PDB file of C-alpha atoms in Angstrom:
ATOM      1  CA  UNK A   1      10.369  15.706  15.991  1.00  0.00           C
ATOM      2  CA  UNK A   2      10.051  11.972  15.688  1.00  0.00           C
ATOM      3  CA  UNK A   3      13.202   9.803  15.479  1.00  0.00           C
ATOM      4  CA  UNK A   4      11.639   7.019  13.648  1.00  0.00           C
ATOM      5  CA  UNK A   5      10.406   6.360   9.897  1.00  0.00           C
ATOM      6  CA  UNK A   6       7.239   4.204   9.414  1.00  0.00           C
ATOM      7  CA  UNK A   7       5.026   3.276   6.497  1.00  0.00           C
ATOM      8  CA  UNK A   8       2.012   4.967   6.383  1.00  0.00           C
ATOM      9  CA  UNK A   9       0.326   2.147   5.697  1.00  0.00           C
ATOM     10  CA  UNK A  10      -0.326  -1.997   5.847  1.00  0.00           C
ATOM     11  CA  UNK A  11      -2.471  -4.763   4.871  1.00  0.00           C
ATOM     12  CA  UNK A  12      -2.504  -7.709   6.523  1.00  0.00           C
ATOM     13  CA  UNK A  13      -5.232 -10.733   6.138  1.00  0.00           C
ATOM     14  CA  UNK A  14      -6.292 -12.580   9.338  1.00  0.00           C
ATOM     15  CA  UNK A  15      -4.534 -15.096  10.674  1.00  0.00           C
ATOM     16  CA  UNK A  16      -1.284 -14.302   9.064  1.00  0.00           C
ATOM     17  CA  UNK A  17       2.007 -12.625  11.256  1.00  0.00           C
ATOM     18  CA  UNK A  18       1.997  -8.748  10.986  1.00  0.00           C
ATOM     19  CA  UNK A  19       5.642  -7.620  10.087  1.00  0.00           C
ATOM     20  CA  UNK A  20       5.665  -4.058  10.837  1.00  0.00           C
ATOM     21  CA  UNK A  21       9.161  -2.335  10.601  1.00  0.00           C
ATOM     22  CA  UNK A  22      10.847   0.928  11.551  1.00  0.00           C
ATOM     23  CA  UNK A  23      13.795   2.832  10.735  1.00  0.00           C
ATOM     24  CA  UNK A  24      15.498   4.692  13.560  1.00  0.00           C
ATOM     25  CA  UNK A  25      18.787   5.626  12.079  1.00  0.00           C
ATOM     26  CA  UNK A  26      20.380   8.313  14.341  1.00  0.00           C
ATOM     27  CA  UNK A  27      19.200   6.285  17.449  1.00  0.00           C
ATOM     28  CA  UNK A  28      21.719   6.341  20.034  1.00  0.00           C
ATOM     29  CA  UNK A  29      23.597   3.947  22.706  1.00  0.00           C
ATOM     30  CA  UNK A  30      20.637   4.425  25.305  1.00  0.00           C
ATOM     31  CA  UNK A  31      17.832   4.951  23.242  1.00  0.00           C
ATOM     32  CA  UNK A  32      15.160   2.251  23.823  1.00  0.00           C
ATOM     33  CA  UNK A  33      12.662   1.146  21.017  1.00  0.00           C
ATOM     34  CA  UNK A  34       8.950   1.562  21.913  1.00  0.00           C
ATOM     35  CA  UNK A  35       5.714   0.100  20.343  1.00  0.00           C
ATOM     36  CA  UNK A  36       2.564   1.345  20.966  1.00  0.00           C
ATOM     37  CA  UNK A  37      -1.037   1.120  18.934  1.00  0.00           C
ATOM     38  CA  UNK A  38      -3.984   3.078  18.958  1.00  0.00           C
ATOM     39  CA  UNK A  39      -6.931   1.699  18.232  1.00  0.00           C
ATOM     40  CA  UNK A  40      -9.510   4.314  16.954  1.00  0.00           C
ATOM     41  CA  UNK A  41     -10.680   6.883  19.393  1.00  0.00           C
ATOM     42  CA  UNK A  42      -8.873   5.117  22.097  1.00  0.00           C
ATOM     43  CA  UNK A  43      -5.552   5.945  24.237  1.00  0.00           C
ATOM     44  CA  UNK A  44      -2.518   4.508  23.587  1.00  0.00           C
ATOM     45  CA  UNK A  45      -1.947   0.819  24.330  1.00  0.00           C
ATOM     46  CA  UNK A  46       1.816  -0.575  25.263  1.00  0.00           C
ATOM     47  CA  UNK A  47       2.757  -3.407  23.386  1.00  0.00           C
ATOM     48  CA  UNK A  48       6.429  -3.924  24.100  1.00  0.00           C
ATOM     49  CA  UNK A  49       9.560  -1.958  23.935  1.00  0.00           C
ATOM     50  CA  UNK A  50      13.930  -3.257  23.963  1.00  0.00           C
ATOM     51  CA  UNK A  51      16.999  -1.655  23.866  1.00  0.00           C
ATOM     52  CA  UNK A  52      19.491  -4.390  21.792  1.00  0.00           C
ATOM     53  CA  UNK A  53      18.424  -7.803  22.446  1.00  0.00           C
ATOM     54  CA  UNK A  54      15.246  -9.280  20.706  1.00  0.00           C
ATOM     55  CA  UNK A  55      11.765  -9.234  22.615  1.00  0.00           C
ATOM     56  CA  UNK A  56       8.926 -11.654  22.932  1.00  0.00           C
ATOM     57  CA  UNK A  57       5.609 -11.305  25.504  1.00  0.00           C
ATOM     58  CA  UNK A  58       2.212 -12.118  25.001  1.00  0.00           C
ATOM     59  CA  UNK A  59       1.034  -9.709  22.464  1.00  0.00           C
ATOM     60  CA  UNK A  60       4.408  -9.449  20.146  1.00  0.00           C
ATOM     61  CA  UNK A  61       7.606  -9.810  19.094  1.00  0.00           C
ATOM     62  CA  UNK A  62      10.428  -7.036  18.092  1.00  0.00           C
ATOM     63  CA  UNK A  63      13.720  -8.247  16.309  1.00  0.00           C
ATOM     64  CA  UNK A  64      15.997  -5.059  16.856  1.00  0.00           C
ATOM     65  CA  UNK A  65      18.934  -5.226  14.066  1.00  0.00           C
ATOM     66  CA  UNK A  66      22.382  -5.896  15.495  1.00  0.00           C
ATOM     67  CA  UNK A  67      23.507  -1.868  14.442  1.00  0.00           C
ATOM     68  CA  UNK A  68      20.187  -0.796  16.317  1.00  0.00           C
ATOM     69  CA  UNK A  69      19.086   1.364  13.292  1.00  0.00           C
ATOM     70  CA  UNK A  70      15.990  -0.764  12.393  1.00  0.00           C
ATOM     71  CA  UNK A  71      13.582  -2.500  13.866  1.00  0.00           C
ATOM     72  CA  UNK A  72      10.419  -4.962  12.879  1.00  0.00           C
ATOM     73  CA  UNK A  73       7.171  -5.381  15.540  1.00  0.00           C
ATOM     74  CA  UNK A  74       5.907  -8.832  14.528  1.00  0.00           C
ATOM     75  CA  UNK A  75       2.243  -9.810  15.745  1.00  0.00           C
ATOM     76  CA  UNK A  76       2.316 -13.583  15.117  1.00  0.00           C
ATOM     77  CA  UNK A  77      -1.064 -14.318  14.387  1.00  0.00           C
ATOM     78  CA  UNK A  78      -3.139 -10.808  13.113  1.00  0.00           C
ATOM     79  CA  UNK A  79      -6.942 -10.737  14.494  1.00  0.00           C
ATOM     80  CA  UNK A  80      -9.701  -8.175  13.146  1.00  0.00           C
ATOM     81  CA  UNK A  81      -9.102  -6.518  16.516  1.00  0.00           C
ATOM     82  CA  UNK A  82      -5.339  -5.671  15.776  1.00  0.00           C
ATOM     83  CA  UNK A  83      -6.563  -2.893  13.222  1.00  0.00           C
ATOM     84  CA  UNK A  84      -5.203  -0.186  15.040  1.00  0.00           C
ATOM     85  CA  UNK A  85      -2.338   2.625  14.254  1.00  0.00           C
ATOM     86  CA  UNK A  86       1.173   1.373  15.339  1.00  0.00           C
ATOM     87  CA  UNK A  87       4.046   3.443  17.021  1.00  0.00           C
ATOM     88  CA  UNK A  88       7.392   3.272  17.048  1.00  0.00           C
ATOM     89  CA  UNK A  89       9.200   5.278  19.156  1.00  0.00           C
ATOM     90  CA  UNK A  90      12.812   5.814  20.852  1.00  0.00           C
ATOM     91  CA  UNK A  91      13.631   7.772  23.958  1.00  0.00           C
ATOM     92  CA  UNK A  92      15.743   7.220  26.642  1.00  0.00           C
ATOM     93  CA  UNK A  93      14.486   6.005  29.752  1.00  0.00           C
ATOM     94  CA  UNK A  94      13.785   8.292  32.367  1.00  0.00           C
ATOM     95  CA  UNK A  95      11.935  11.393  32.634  1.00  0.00           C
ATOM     96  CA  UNK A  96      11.802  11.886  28.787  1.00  0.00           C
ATOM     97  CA  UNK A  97       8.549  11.906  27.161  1.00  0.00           C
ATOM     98  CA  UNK A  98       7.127  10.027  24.410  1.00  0.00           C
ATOM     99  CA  UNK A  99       7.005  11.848  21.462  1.00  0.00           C
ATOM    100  CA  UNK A 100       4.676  10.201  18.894  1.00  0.00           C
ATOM    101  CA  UNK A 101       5.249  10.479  14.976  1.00  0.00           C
ATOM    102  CA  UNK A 102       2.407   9.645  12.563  1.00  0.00           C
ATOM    103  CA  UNK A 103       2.719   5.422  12.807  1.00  0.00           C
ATOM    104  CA  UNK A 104       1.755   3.056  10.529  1.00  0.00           C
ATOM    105  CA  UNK A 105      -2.563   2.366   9.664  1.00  0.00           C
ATOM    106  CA  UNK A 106      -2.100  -1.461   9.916  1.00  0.00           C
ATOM    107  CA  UNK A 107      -5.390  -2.607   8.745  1.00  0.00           C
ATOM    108  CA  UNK A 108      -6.350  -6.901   9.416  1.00  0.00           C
ATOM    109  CA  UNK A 109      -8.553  -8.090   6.118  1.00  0.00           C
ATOM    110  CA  UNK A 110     -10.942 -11.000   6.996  1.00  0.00           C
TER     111      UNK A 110
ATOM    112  CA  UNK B   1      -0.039  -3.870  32.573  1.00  0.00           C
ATOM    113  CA  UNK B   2      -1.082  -0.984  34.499  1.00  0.00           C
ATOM    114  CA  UNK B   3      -3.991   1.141  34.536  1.00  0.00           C
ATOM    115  CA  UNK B   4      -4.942   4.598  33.864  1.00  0.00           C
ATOM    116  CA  UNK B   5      -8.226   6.035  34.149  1.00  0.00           C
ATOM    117  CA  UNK B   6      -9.341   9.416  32.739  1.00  0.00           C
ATOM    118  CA  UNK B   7     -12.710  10.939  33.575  1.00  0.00           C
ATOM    119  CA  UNK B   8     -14.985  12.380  32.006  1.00  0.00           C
ATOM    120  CA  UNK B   9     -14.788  10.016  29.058  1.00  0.00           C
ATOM    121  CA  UNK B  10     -16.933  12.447  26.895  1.00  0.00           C
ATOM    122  CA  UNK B  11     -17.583  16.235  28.025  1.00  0.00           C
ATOM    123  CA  UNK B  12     -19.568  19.005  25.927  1.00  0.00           C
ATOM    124  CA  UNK B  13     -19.345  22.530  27.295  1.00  0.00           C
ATOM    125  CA  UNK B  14     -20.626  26.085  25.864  1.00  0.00           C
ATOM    126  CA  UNK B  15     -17.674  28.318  24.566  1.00  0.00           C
ATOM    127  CA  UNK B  16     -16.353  30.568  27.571  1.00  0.00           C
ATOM    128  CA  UNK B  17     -16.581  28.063  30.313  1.00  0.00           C
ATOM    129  CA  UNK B  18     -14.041  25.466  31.604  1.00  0.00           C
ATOM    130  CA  UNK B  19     -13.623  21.757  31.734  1.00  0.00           C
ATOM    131  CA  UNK B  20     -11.469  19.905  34.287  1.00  0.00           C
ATOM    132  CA  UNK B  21     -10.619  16.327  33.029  1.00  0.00           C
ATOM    133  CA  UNK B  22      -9.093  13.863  35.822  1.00  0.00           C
ATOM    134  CA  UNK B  23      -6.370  11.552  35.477  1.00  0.00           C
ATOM    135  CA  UNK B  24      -5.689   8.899  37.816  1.00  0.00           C
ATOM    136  CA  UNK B  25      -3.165   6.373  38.285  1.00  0.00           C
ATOM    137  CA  UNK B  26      -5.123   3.565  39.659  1.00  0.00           C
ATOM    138  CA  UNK B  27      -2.243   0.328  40.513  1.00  0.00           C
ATOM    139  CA  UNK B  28       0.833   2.482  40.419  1.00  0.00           C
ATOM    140  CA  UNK B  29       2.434   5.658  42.100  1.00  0.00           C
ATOM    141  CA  UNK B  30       2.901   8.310  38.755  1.00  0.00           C
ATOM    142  CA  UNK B  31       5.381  10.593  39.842  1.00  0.00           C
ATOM    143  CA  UNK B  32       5.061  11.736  36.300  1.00  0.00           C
ATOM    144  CA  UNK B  33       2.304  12.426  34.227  1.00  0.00           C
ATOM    145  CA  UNK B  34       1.759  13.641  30.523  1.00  0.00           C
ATOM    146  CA  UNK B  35      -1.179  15.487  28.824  1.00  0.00           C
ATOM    147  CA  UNK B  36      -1.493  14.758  24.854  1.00  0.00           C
ATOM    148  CA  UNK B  37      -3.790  16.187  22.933  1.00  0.00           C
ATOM    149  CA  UNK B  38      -4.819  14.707  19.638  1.00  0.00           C
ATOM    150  CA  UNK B  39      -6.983  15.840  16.694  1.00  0.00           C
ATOM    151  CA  UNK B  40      -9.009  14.060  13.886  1.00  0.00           C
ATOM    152  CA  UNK B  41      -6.509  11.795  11.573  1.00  0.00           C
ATOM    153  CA  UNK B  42      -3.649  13.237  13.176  1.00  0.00           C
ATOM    154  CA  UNK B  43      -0.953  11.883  15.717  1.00  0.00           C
ATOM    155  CA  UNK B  44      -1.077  12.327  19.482  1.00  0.00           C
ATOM    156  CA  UNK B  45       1.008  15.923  19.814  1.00  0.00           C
ATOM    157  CA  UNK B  46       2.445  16.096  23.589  1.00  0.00           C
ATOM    158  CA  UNK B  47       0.929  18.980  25.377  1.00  0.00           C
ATOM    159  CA  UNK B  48       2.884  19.029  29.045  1.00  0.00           C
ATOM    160  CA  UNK B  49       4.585  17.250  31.617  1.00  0.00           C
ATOM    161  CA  UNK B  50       3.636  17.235  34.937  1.00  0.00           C
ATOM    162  CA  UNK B  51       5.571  15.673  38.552  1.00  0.00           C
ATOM    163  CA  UNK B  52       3.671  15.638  41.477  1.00  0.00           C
ATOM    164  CA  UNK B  53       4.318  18.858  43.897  1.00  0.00           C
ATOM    165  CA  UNK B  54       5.785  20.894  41.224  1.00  0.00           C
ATOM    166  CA  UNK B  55       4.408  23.083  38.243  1.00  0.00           C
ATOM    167  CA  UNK B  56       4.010  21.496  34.899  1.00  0.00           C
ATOM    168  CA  UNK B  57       6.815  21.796  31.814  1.00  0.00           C
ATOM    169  CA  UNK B  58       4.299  22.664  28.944  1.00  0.00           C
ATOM    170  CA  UNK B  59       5.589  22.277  25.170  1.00  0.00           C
ATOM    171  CA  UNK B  60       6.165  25.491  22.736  1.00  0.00           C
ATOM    172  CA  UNK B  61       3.063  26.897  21.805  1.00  0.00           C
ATOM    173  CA  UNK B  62       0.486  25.205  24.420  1.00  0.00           C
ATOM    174  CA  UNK B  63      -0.739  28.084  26.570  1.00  0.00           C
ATOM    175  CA  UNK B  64      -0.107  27.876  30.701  1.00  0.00           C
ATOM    176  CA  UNK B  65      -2.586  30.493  31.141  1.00  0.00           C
ATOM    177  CA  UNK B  66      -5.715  28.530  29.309  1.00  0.00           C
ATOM    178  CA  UNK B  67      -4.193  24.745  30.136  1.00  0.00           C
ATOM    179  CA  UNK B  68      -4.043  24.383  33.671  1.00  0.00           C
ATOM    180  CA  UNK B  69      -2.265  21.437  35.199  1.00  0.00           C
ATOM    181  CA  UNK B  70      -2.007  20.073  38.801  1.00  0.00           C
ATOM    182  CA  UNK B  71      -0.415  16.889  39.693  1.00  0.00           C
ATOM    183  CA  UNK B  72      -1.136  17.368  43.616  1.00  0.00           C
ATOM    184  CA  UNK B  73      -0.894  13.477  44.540  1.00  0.00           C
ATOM    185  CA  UNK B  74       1.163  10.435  43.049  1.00  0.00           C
ATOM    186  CA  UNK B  75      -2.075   8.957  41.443  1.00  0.00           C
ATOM    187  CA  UNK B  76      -4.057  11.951  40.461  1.00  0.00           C
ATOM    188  CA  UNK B  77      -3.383  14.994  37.761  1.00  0.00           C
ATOM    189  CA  UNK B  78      -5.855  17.090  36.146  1.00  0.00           C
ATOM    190  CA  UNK B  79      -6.238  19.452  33.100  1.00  0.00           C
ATOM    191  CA  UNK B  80      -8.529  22.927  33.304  1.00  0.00           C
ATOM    192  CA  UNK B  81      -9.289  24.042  30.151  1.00  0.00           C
ATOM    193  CA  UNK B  82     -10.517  27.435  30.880  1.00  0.00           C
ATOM    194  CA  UNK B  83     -12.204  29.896  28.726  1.00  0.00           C
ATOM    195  CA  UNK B  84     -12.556  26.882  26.317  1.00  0.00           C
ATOM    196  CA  UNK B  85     -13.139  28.041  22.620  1.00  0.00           C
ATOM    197  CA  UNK B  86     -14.380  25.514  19.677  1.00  0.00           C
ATOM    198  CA  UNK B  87     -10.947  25.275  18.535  1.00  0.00           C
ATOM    199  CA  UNK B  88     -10.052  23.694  21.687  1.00  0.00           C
ATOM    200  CA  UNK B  89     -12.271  20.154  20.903  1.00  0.00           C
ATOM    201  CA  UNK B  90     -10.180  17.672  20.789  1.00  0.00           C
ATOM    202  CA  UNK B  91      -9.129  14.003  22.185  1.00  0.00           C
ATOM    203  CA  UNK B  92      -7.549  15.076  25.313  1.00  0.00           C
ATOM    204  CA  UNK B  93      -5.050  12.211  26.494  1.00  0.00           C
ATOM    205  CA  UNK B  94      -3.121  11.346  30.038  1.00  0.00           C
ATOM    206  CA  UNK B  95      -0.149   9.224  30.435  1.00  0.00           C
ATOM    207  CA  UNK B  96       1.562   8.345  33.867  1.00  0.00           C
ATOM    208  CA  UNK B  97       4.675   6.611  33.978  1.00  0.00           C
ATOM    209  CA  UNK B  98       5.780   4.280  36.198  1.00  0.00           C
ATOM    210  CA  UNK B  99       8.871   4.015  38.664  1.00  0.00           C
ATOM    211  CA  UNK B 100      11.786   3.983  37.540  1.00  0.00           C
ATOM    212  CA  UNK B 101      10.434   5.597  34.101  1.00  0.00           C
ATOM    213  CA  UNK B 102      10.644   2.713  31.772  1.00  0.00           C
ATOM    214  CA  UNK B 103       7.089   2.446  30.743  1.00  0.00           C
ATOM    215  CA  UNK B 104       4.410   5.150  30.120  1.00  0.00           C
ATOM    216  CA  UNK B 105       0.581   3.735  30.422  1.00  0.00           C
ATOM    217  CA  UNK B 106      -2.341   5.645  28.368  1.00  0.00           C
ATOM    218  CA  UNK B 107      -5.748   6.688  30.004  1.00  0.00           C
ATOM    219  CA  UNK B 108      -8.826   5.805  27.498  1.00  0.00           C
ATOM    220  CA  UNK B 109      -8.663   9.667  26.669  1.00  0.00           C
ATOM    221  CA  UNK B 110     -11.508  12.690  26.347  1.00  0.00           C
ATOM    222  CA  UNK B 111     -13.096  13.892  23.807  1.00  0.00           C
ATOM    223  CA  UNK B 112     -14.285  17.603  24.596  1.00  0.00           C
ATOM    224  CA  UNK B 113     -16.575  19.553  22.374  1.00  0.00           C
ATOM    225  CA  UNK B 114     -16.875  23.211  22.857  1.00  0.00           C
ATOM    226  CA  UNK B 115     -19.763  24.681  21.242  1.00  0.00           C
TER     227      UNK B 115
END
């Protein structure tokens, strides 16, 4: 079962930062957090993942809380193409899978 | 980031035969790949995980016997579906990981339609 809470849903108008957050509660000392999207009938795309320290590269930002039980994916500037499904996941590196919950429909109004 | 490739990208089939989809890690050595499988408006649902030279872990409920996996080289698994059934269409997905494990990389997927 997922670790993570997500809202279903989000609206976000062009141009404008995406704020996506995440509650992982019960997420333990070496649990990373992962973000992935899906955009429709596609695989999977990485966006960025961190472990306790904030996280910036070319496609996002994630601000991890300092008690590690929330986090927010921000997408500074939203395009049209950034309508996609967004994951966030936690797992602990290694040879643990991801296991995907149900995301959040982020959808980028013109 | 890296790449992972997945052919066919689209594959219809009558009901009874099998389908073998690729999966290849194209800039990186996988030593461990994943098979998702995902249907319409639902989330990707992890089917098995494979590491090259050794037989695959499959999740509760996925069947060995119909899902055949074989991870025979660090860039290359693939999935048999065999005696495929309509109720096996779906968006089949791959995922290879990187060394040492931090990041998993998608393939595009493929979407399989029995009839």
């Amino acid at each position: 079962d997922a670790k993570t809470t997500q809202p279903p849903s989000m609206d976000c108008a062009e141009g404008r930062a995406a704020n996506l957050p995440c509650n992982h509660s019960t997420i333990s000392g070496n649990e990373y957090v992962y973000w992935y999207r899906q955009i429709h009938s596609q695989g999977p795309q990485y966006i960025i993942h961190g472990l306790k320290n904030n996280e910036t590269n070319e496609m996002a930002s994630l601000i991890i809380t300092e008690d590690r039980k929330s986090s927010t994916l921000i997408l500074p500037h939203a395009t049209l193409r950034d309508t996609a499904v967004y994951y966030c996941i936690v797992r602990v590196r290694g040879n643990t899978p991801l296991v995907f919950g149900k995301g959040t429909r982020l959808s980028v109004i013109a | 980031g890296a790449v992972v490739s997945q052919h066919p990208s689209w594959v219809i089939c009558k009901s009874g035969t099998s389908v073998k989809i690729e999966c290849r890690s194209l800039d990186f050595q996988a030593t461990t790949m994943f098979w998702y499988r995902q249907f319409p408006k639902q989330s990707l649902m992890l089917m098995a995980t494979s590491n090259e030279g050794s037989k695959a872990t499959y999740e509760q409920g996925v069947e060995k016997d119909k899902f055949l996996i074989n991870h025979a080289s660090l860039t290359l698994s693939t999935l048999t579906v065999t005696s495929a059934h309509p109720e096996d269409s779906s968006f089949y997905i791959c995922s290879a990981r990187d060394f040492p494990g931090e990041t998993q990389y998608f393939g595009p997927g493929t979407r399989l339609l029995v009839l």
